[in-house]
Coordinates of C-alpha atoms in Angstrom, one line a residue:
M73 CA 212.1 104.1 113.4
S74 CA 210.0 101.2 112.3
G75 CA 206.6 99.6 112.8
T76 CA 203.8 101.8 114.3
D77 CA 206.3 104.3 115.6
A78 CA 207.4 105.3 112.1
A79 CA 206.5 108.8 111.0
P80 CA 204.1 108.9 108.0
A81 CA 205.4 110.1 104.7
P82 CA 204.7 113.7 103.6
S83 CA 202.0 112.6 101.2
A84 CA 200.4 110.6 104.0
R85 CA 200.3 113.7 106.2
R86 CA 198.7 115.6 103.3
A87 CA 196.1 112.9 103.0
R88 CA 195.3 113.1 106.7
H89 CA 195.1 116.9 106.4
R90 CA 192.7 116.6 103.5
R91 CA 190.6 114.3 105.7
R92 CA 190.6 116.8 108.5
E93 CA 189.6 119.6 106.2
G94 CA 186.9 117.5 104.5
A95 CA 188.3 118.3 101.1
D96 CA 186.7 115.9 98.6
A97 CA 186.0 113.6 101.5
P98 CA 184.4 110.3 100.5
P99 CA 181.1 109.3 102.2
P100 CA 181.5 107.8 105.7
R101 CA 181.1 104.1 106.3
A102 CA 177.5 102.9 106.3
A103 CA 177.2 99.4 107.7
D104 CA 173.8 97.6 107.9
Y105 CA 173.8 95.3 110.9
R106 CA 170.0 94.9 111.1
R107 CA 169.6 91.9 108.6
L108 CA 172.4 89.4 108.9
R109 CA 173.0 86.1 107.2
N110 CA 175.4 83.6 108.7
P111 CA 178.3 83.3 106.2
F112 CA 180.1 80.4 107.9
P113 CA 179.9 76.8 106.8
V114 CA 178.3 74.7 109.4
M115 CA 180.2 72.1 111.5
S116 CA 178.9 68.8 112.7
L117 CA 180.0 66.9 115.8
F118 CA 178.5 63.5 115.0
S119 CA 178.0 61.5 111.8
D120 CA 174.6 61.7 110.1
D121 CA 173.9 58.2 111.4
E122 CA 174.8 59.1 115.0
A123 CA 172.7 62.3 114.8
A124 CA 169.7 60.3 113.5
N125 CA 170.2 57.9 116.4
L126 CA 170.0 60.8 118.9
H127 CA 166.7 61.8 117.3
Q128 CA 165.3 58.3 117.4
T129 CA 166.4 57.9 121.0
A130 CA 164.7 61.2 121.9
L131 CA 161.5 59.9 120.4
R132 CA 161.9 56.7 122.4
V133 CA 162.3 58.8 125.6
L134 CA 159.0 60.5 124.9
E135 CA 157.3 57.3 124.1
E136 CA 158.6 55.0 126.8
L137 CA 159.8 57.3 129.6
G138 CA 157.5 60.2 129.1
I139 CA 157.6 63.8 130.4
R140 CA 156.1 65.1 133.5
V141 CA 153.6 67.9 132.7
L142 CA 152.3 69.8 135.7
L143 CA 149.6 71.8 133.9
P144 CA 146.2 70.0 133.6
E145 CA 145.3 72.0 130.5
A146 CA 148.5 70.9 128.8
R147 CA 147.8 67.3 129.7
R148 CA 144.4 67.6 128.2
L149 CA 145.8 68.9 124.9
F150 CA 148.3 66.1 124.8
A151 CA 145.6 63.6 125.5
G152 CA 143.5 65.0 122.7
G153 CA 146.4 64.6 120.3
G154 CA 146.7 60.9 121.2
A155 CA 149.2 60.9 124.1
R156 CA 148.9 58.4 126.9
I157 CA 148.4 60.0 130.3
A158 CA 149.3 58.5 133.6
G159 CA 148.9 61.0 136.4
E160 CA 151.2 63.9 135.6
M161 CA 153.3 61.8 133.2
V162 CA 152.6 62.2 129.4
F163 CA 153.8 59.6 126.9
I164 CA 154.0 61.1 123.4
G165 CA 154.0 58.9 120.4
R166 CA 156.4 59.6 117.5
E167 CA 153.5 60.1 115.1
M168 CA 152.4 63.1 117.3
V169 CA 155.8 64.6 117.1
E170 CA 156.0 64.1 113.4
A171 CA 152.6 65.8 112.9
A172 CA 153.8 68.7 115.0
L173 CA 157.0 69.1 113.1
A174 CA 155.0 69.1 109.9
T175 CA 153.0 72.2 110.9
A176 CA 155.7 74.1 112.8
P177 CA 156.9 77.0 110.5
R178 CA 160.3 76.9 108.9
R179 CA 160.2 80.7 108.6
V180 CA 159.0 83.2 111.2
V181 CA 158.5 86.8 110.2
C182 CA 158.6 88.9 113.4
R183 CA 157.0 92.4 113.3
A184 CA 158.8 94.9 115.5
G185 CA 157.8 98.5 116.3
A186 CA 159.2 99.8 113.1
A187 CA 159.4 98.1 109.7
G188 CA 163.2 98.5 109.6
R189 CA 163.4 96.4 112.8
D190 CA 161.4 93.5 111.5
L191 CA 163.1 90.1 111.6
V192 CA 162.9 87.0 109.5
L193 CA 164.0 84.0 111.5
E194 CA 164.8 81.0 109.3
P195 CA 167.7 78.7 108.8
G196 CA 170.7 80.8 107.6
A197 CA 169.5 84.0 109.3
L198 CA 171.3 85.4 112.3
A199 CA 170.1 87.5 115.2
F200 CA 171.7 88.5 118.5
Q201 CA 170.4 89.3 121.9
S202 CA 172.1 90.6 125.0
G203 CA 172.4 88.6 128.2
A204 CA 169.1 88.0 129.9
G205 CA 167.4 87.1 133.2
A206 CA 170.2 88.1 135.6
P207 CA 169.1 88.9 139.1
N208 CA 172.1 91.3 139.5
A209 CA 173.7 94.1 137.6
T210 CA 177.3 95.3 137.8
D211 CA 179.5 98.1 136.5
L212 CA 182.7 99.8 137.4
R213 CA 181.0 102.9 138.9
R214 CA 178.5 101.2 141.2
G215 CA 179.7 97.7 141.7
R216 CA 177.6 94.5 141.9
R217 CA 174.0 95.0 143.1
P218 CA 170.5 93.5 142.9
G219 CA 168.9 94.3 139.5
S220 CA 166.6 97.3 139.7
A221 CA 164.1 99.2 137.5
A222 CA 166.9 101.7 136.7
D223 CA 169.2 98.9 135.6
F224 CA 166.5 97.4 133.4
R225 CA 165.9 100.7 131.6
D226 CA 169.7 101.3 131.3
C227 CA 170.3 97.9 129.7
T228 CA 167.3 98.5 127.4
R229 CA 168.8 101.7 126.2
I230 CA 172.2 100.3 125.7
A231 CA 170.8 97.3 123.7
H232 CA 168.6 99.7 121.6
H233 CA 171.6 101.8 120.8
H234 CA 173.4 99.0 119.0
D235 CA 171.8 97.6 115.8
V236 CA 173.7 94.4 116.1
L237 CA 171.4 93.4 119.0
H238 CA 168.2 92.6 117.1
M239 CA 165.8 91.4 119.8
M240 CA 165.2 92.9 123.2
A241 CA 166.0 90.7 126.2
P242 CA 165.2 91.2 129.9
A243 CA 168.8 91.8 130.8
V244 CA 168.2 92.1 134.5
E245 CA 165.3 91.3 136.8
P246 CA 164.0 94.6 138.3
Q247 CA 163.7 93.3 141.8
D248 CA 162.6 96.7 143.3
V249 CA 159.3 96.4 141.3
P250 CA 156.7 94.1 143.0
P251 CA 156.2 90.8 141.1
H252 CA 152.5 91.4 140.5
L253 CA 153.3 94.7 138.8
R254 CA 156.7 93.9 137.2
H255 CA 155.3 92.9 133.8
Y256 CA 153.7 96.3 133.5
F257 CA 157.0 98.0 134.1
T258 CA 159.1 95.8 131.8
T259 CA 156.6 96.1 128.9
L260 CA 156.1 99.8 129.3
S261 CA 159.9 100.4 129.4
Q262 CA 160.4 98.6 126.1
M263 CA 157.5 100.5 124.5
E264 CA 159.0 103.8 125.7
L265 CA 162.7 103.1 124.9
T266 CA 162.9 100.8 121.8
D267 CA 161.2 99.8 118.6
K268 CA 163.0 96.5 118.4
F269 CA 161.3 93.1 118.6
P270 CA 160.3 92.9 122.3
F271 CA 160.4 90.2 125.0
L272 CA 157.3 89.4 127.1
Y273 CA 157.4 87.3 130.2
A274 CA 155.2 84.1 130.3
R275 CA 154.5 83.9 134.0
G276 CA 150.8 82.9 133.9
T277 CA 147.8 83.6 131.7
A278 CA 146.8 86.8 133.6
Q279 CA 150.3 88.4 133.0
T280 CA 150.5 87.2 129.5
L281 CA 147.1 88.6 128.5
D282 CA 148.1 91.9 130.1
N283 CA 151.3 91.9 128.1
F284 CA 149.5 91.2 124.9
E285 CA 147.0 94.0 125.5
M286 CA 149.8 96.4 126.3
L287 CA 151.6 95.5 123.2
R288 CA 148.5 95.8 121.1
I289 CA 147.8 99.3 122.5
A290 CA 151.3 100.4 121.9
R291 CA 151.4 99.2 118.3
G292 CA 147.9 100.5 117.5
L293 CA 146.6 97.0 116.4
S294 CA 143.3 95.4 116.4
E295 CA 143.2 92.0 118.2
E296 CA 142.8 90.3 114.8
A297 CA 145.9 92.1 113.4
F298 CA 147.8 91.3 116.6
R299 CA 147.2 87.6 116.1
R300 CA 148.2 87.6 112.5
A301 CA 151.9 87.9 113.0
P302 CA 154.4 87.5 115.9
R303 CA 154.8 90.9 117.6
A304 CA 156.8 89.6 120.6
Y305 CA 158.5 86.5 121.9
T306 CA 159.1 84.6 125.2
I307 CA 161.6 82.1 126.4
I308 CA 160.3 78.7 127.6
N309 CA 162.6 76.7 129.8
T310 CA 161.9 73.1 130.8
N311 CA 162.8 71.9 134.2
S312 CA 165.2 69.2 133.2
P313 CA 165.1 66.4 133.4
R314 CA 161.8 65.7 131.7
T315 CA 159.5 68.2 133.5
L316 CA 157.4 71.0 132.1
D317 CA 156.1 73.2 134.9
I318 CA 152.8 75.2 135.1
P319 CA 153.9 78.7 133.9
M320 CA 156.1 77.4 131.1
A321 CA 153.4 75.0 129.8
Q322 CA 150.8 77.8 130.1
G323 CA 153.1 80.2 128.2
L324 CA 153.5 77.7 125.3
I325 CA 149.7 77.5 125.0
D326 CA 149.0 81.2 125.4
F327 CA 151.6 82.4 123.0
A328 CA 150.6 79.8 120.5
R329 CA 146.9 80.6 120.6
F330 CA 147.7 84.3 120.1
G331 CA 150.2 83.7 117.3
Q332 CA 153.2 84.9 119.2
L333 CA 156.6 83.4 119.3
S334 CA 157.9 80.9 121.8
I335 CA 161.6 80.1 121.9
V336 CA 162.0 76.7 123.5
T337 CA 165.1 76.3 125.6
P338 CA 165.8 73.3 127.8
F339 CA 168.6 74.2 130.1
T340 CA 170.6 71.0 130.4
L341 CA 173.9 71.0 132.3
M342 CA 175.9 67.9 131.7
G343 CA 176.5 66.0 134.9
A344 CA 173.8 67.8 136.8
M345 CA 170.3 68.1 135.2
A346 CA 171.4 66.0 132.2
P347 CA 173.7 63.0 131.4
I348 CA 177.4 63.7 131.7
T349 CA 178.0 63.0 128.0
V350 CA 177.3 65.4 125.2
A351 CA 175.3 62.7 123.3
G352 CA 173.2 61.9 126.4
A353 CA 172.6 65.6 127.3
I354 CA 171.6 66.6 123.8
T355 CA 169.3 63.6 123.5
L356 CA 167.5 64.7 126.7
S357 CA 167.4 68.4 125.5
H358 CA 166.1 67.3 122.1
A359 CA 163.3 65.2 123.6
E360 CA 162.1 68.0 125.9
C361 CA 162.2 70.5 123.0
L362 CA 160.2 68.1 120.8
A363 CA 157.6 67.8 123.6
C364 CA 157.2 71.6 123.8
I365 CA 157.0 72.1 120.1
T366 CA 154.3 69.4 120.0
L367 CA 152.3 71.3 122.6
T368 CA 152.4 74.5 120.7
Q369 CA 151.1 72.8 117.5
L370 CA 148.3 71.1 119.5
A371 CA 147.3 74.5 120.8
R372 CA 147.4 76.0 117.4
P373 CA 148.8 74.3 114.3
G374 CA 151.3 76.6 112.6
A375 CA 152.0 78.5 115.7
P376 CA 155.4 80.2 115.6
V377 CA 158.0 78.4 117.6
L378 CA 161.8 78.0 117.6
Y379 CA 163.8 74.9 118.5
G380 CA 166.5 75.6 121.0
T381 CA 168.9 74.4 123.6
F382 CA 171.3 75.7 126.2
T383 CA 173.5 72.8 127.0
S384 CA 176.9 73.0 128.8
N385 CA 178.7 71.3 131.6
V386 CA 179.2 71.8 135.3
D387 CA 182.5 72.1 137.2
M388 CA 182.5 68.6 138.7
R389 CA 184.6 69.9 141.7
S390 CA 182.1 72.6 142.7
G391 CA 178.8 71.8 140.8
A392 CA 178.9 75.4 139.4
P393 CA 177.8 75.9 135.8
A394 CA 180.5 76.4 133.3
F395 CA 180.2 78.1 129.9
G396 CA 182.4 78.7 126.9
T397 CA 183.9 75.2 127.4
P398 CA 184.8 72.6 124.8
S399 CA 181.8 70.6 126.0
H400 CA 179.5 73.7 125.6
F401 CA 180.9 74.1 122.0
Q402 CA 180.4 70.5 121.2
A403 CA 176.8 70.4 122.5
T404 CA 176.0 73.5 120.4
L405 CA 177.3 71.7 117.3
A406 CA 175.2 68.7 118.1
A407 CA 172.1 70.8 118.6
G408 CA 172.7 72.4 115.3
Q409 CA 172.8 69.0 113.6
L410 CA 169.4 68.1 115.1
A411 CA 167.9 71.5 114.2
R412 CA 169.0 71.1 110.6
M413 CA 167.5 67.6 110.6
L414 CA 164.2 69.1 111.6
G415 CA 164.5 72.1 109.2
L416 CA 163.5 74.6 112.0
P417 CA 165.0 77.9 113.0
W418 CA 166.7 77.6 116.4
R419 CA 168.4 79.4 119.2
C420 CA 171.5 78.7 121.2
A421 CA 173.6 80.8 123.6
A422 CA 177.0 82.2 124.4
G423 CA 177.8 83.4 128.0
S424 CA 180.5 83.2 130.6
A425 CA 181.0 81.9 134.1
S426 CA 183.6 84.5 135.0
N427 CA 182.9 86.8 137.9
C428 CA 184.1 90.0 136.2
N429 CA 184.8 91.4 132.7
D430 CA 188.2 89.9 132.4
A431 CA 190.2 87.7 129.9
Q432 CA 188.3 84.6 131.1
A433 CA 185.0 86.3 130.4
A434 CA 186.1 87.4 126.9
A435 CA 187.5 83.9 126.0
E436 CA 184.4 82.0 127.3
N437 CA 181.9 84.3 125.6
Q438 CA 183.8 84.2 122.3
F439 CA 184.3 80.4 122.4
G440 CA 180.6 80.0 123.1
L441 CA 179.7 82.5 120.4
W442 CA 181.8 80.7 117.7
G443 CA 180.1 77.4 118.7
C444 CA 176.8 79.0 117.9
L445 CA 178.0 80.6 114.6
L446 CA 179.5 77.4 113.3
A447 CA 176.5 75.4 114.4
G448 CA 174.3 77.7 112.3
A449 CA 172.1 79.1 115.1
T450 CA 169.4 81.5 114.0
V451 CA 169.2 83.4 117.3
I452 CA 172.1 83.7 119.7
I453 CA 171.1 84.6 123.3
H454 CA 173.4 85.9 126.0
A455 CA 175.7 87.2 123.3
A456 CA 176.6 90.3 125.3
G457 CA 177.0 91.2 129.0
W458 CA 176.4 87.8 130.7
L459 CA 178.6 87.0 133.7
E460 CA 178.6 84.5 136.6
G461 CA 176.7 82.0 134.6
G462 CA 173.8 84.3 134.4
L463 CA 173.8 85.7 137.9
S464 CA 174.8 89.2 136.7
V465 CA 174.9 91.4 133.6
S466 CA 177.8 93.7 133.3
Y467 CA 177.4 97.1 131.6
E468 CA 181.1 97.0 130.5
K469 CA 180.8 93.5 129.2
M470 CA 177.8 94.4 127.2
I471 CA 180.0 97.0 125.4
T472 CA 183.1 94.8 124.9
D473 CA 180.9 91.9 123.7
I474 CA 179.0 94.2 121.3
E475 CA 182.4 95.1 119.8
V476 CA 182.9 91.4 118.9
L477 CA 179.3 91.1 117.6
N478 CA 179.9 94.2 115.3
M479 CA 182.9 92.4 113.9
V480 CA 180.9 89.3 113.2
A481 CA 178.3 91.4 111.5
E482 CA 181.1 92.9 109.3
L483 CA 182.1 89.3 108.3
C484 CA 178.4 88.7 107.4
A485 CA 178.6 91.4 104.8
G486 CA 181.3 89.5 102.9
A487 CA 183.8 91.1 100.5
R488 CA 184.0 91.7 96.8
A489 CA 186.8 91.1 94.4
G490 CA 185.8 93.0 91.2
P491 CA 188.1 95.3 89.2
E492 CA 187.4 98.3 91.5
E493 CA 188.3 96.3 94.6
I494 CA 191.5 94.8 93.0
G495 CA 192.4 98.3 91.9
F496 CA 195.0 97.6 89.2
A497 CA 195.2 101.2 87.9
E498 CA 194.0 103.0 91.1
A499 CA 196.3 101.2 93.5
L500 CA 198.7 98.6 92.2
A501 CA 200.0 100.6 89.3
A502 CA 199.8 103.9 91.1
V503 CA 202.4 103.1 93.7
A504 CA 206.1 102.6 92.9
P505 CA 208.2 99.9 94.5
Q506 CA 208.9 100.7 98.2
G507 CA 206.2 103.3 98.1
H508 CA 203.0 103.6 100.2
F509 CA 199.3 103.5 99.5
F510 CA 198.2 106.3 101.8
A511 CA 197.6 108.7 98.9
A512 CA 196.7 106.2 96.2
P513 CA 193.5 107.1 94.3
Q514 CA 191.8 103.9 95.6
T515 CA 192.8 104.8 99.2
M516 CA 191.6 108.4 98.9
A517 CA 188.2 107.2 97.5
R518 CA 187.7 104.6 100.4
Y519 CA 189.6 105.8 103.5
A520 CA 186.4 106.8 105.3
S521 CA 184.6 103.5 104.7
A522 CA 187.1 100.8 104.1
F523 CA 187.5 99.5 107.7
Y524 CA 185.5 98.8 110.7
E525 CA 185.6 101.6 113.3
P526 CA 185.8 100.1 116.8
I527 CA 183.6 101.4 119.6
V528 CA 185.9 100.4 122.4
H529 CA 189.1 98.9 121.1
D530 CA 192.2 101.1 121.1
Y531 CA 194.7 100.7 118.2
A532 CA 197.1 103.4 119.5
N533 CA 200.7 102.6 120.2
F534 CA 201.9 102.3 123.8
G535 CA 203.2 105.8 124.0
T536 CA 199.9 107.4 122.8
W537 CA 197.8 105.0 124.9
S538 CA 199.8 105.9 128.0
E539 CA 199.4 109.6 127.3
R540 CA 195.7 109.1 127.1
G541 CA 195.6 107.7 130.6
G542 CA 196.5 104.0 129.9
R543 CA 192.9 102.9 130.3
D544 CA 192.0 99.2 129.7
A545 CA 189.1 97.9 127.7
S546 CA 186.7 97.9 130.7
A547 CA 187.5 101.5 131.6
R548 CA 187.0 102.5 128.0
A549 CA 183.7 100.6 127.9
T550 CA 182.5 102.5 131.0
A551 CA 182.9 105.7 129.0
V552 CA 181.0 104.3 126.1
W553 CA 177.9 103.2 128.1
E554 CA 178.0 106.5 130.1
R555 CA 177.8 108.4 126.8
I556 CA 174.9 106.4 125.6
L557 CA 172.9 106.9 128.8
A558 CA 173.8 110.6 129.0
A559 CA 172.3 111.3 125.6
P560 CA 168.5 112.0 125.4
S561 CA 166.4 109.1 124.3
E562 CA 163.8 109.5 121.6
P563 CA 160.3 108.1 122.3
A564 CA 159.8 104.8 120.5
T565 CA 156.0 104.9 120.6
P566 CA 153.6 107.8 119.7
P567 CA 152.7 109.9 122.8
E568 CA 149.0 109.2 122.5
R569 CA 149.5 105.4 122.5
L570 CA 151.9 105.7 125.5
E571 CA 149.2 107.7 127.3
A572 CA 146.6 105.0 126.6
L573 CA 149.2 102.3 127.7
R574 CA 149.8 104.1 131.0
D575 CA 146.1 104.4 131.6
F576 CA 145.7 100.7 131.1
I577 CA 148.5 100.0 133.5
A578 CA 147.0 102.4 136.1
R579 CA 143.7 100.7 135.9
R580 CA 145.1 97.1 136.1
S581 CA 147.4 98.1 139.0
A582 CA 144.4 99.5 140.9
E583 CA 142.6 96.2 140.3
G584 CA 145.5 94.4 142.0
G585 CA 147.7 93.6 139.0
A586 CA 148.5 90.0 138.1
P587 CA 150.6 87.8 140.4
P588 CA 152.9 85.4 138.6
E589 CA 151.9 81.7 138.6
G590 CA 154.3 79.4 140.3

């Protein structure tokens, strides 16, 4: 017999018996996935001169072509900062942009519901989020369906369970909750189920102020303390090309004034809402991002804000968005160059256009993920679960993608090569030629903690795998998320605060709630 079918040597069997009996067992593996630093050297797509030209051209776009801003209050802020206004068009001078970049923070300390969940977002740091904003959910048990309140809570629990997801994301839209009450449900669910850094919708000032008050109640903070540090974040999407709509502009202003984090994300698809070239699309995305950053700093100098982009291409035969493509990868690298030029923390995204959790989904998500990692992204959104270009989130794909994120987190920990790791006496000299290292002193001291333990991958040989039912990765992932959801969840917020929060929601709901602004 040979390979994985070979029977272990007697000493190896004894070692396994000792592990089963717990005799002198070493401590189990303890991995810290909560605070990651990106260990990979960054890649650049363009030369430094070419990247600088992209930046200068983006400034020219803002100066000469302008950006359409639909919110009058935002236009007033731009005008007060020196921009030229012509109807809804705002023309922003480069000196305004430079002033904004001078006050935008290079380091954002995010305060979560527990100190162990706090995040520091700065160049070199690394944080992951699950897929977000999908109108549909899917899993192997129930199939594809409109996103519901139950799905939102399920995805919140799955994300909370895994430390490698550092920030909460609105995985699915709970379509069975009325829009004027939906923000109460999503914020309450997060306060009940997780102590991670939460997401709050920016769909108009009324909803935003409700969200801030709910978070303040749940965290037990005075208004002054709430404003002193970011306690939550929102995602701001421009309407490319060159349009900033009312709720997004209002969100930038409201979050800035209250000291909360905005992550700016132009969604620029090459050949559709952006030029067909990587250079042209990233220039447009960069210009829109600079305009949004400028607005936050006009509202409150020093307001926390992240640079960002989500740039990929469309399938030119169908017009459908494509993700995890070479152009997506290249656009991410280019965005990373511009973010480093500005010195700002920034976000990018993985994701997949596949319709199910198959090989295409895995390949696209990983290719997009590695683009983000090699570009030096600080926050990587849609890192787990995203299918159909964002039209659905898959429970199984959340699990299989989290497996990959865990492996990336292992790489972030690095490796050592000291005398104990090399193990001259405890390993190399302890095993004779043609021997094995199962029972070597170094192995016995480290067997419980040496290697990553997968949550869904199966390393059994074909015979053993077949005997266990021959389940593929998606079927095994179903069992994983079912175990998570079957376990009881611990309250993430003290009961008396949750009671006060529910009282607030009941009062505001009776008053009519807060419809989203269009």
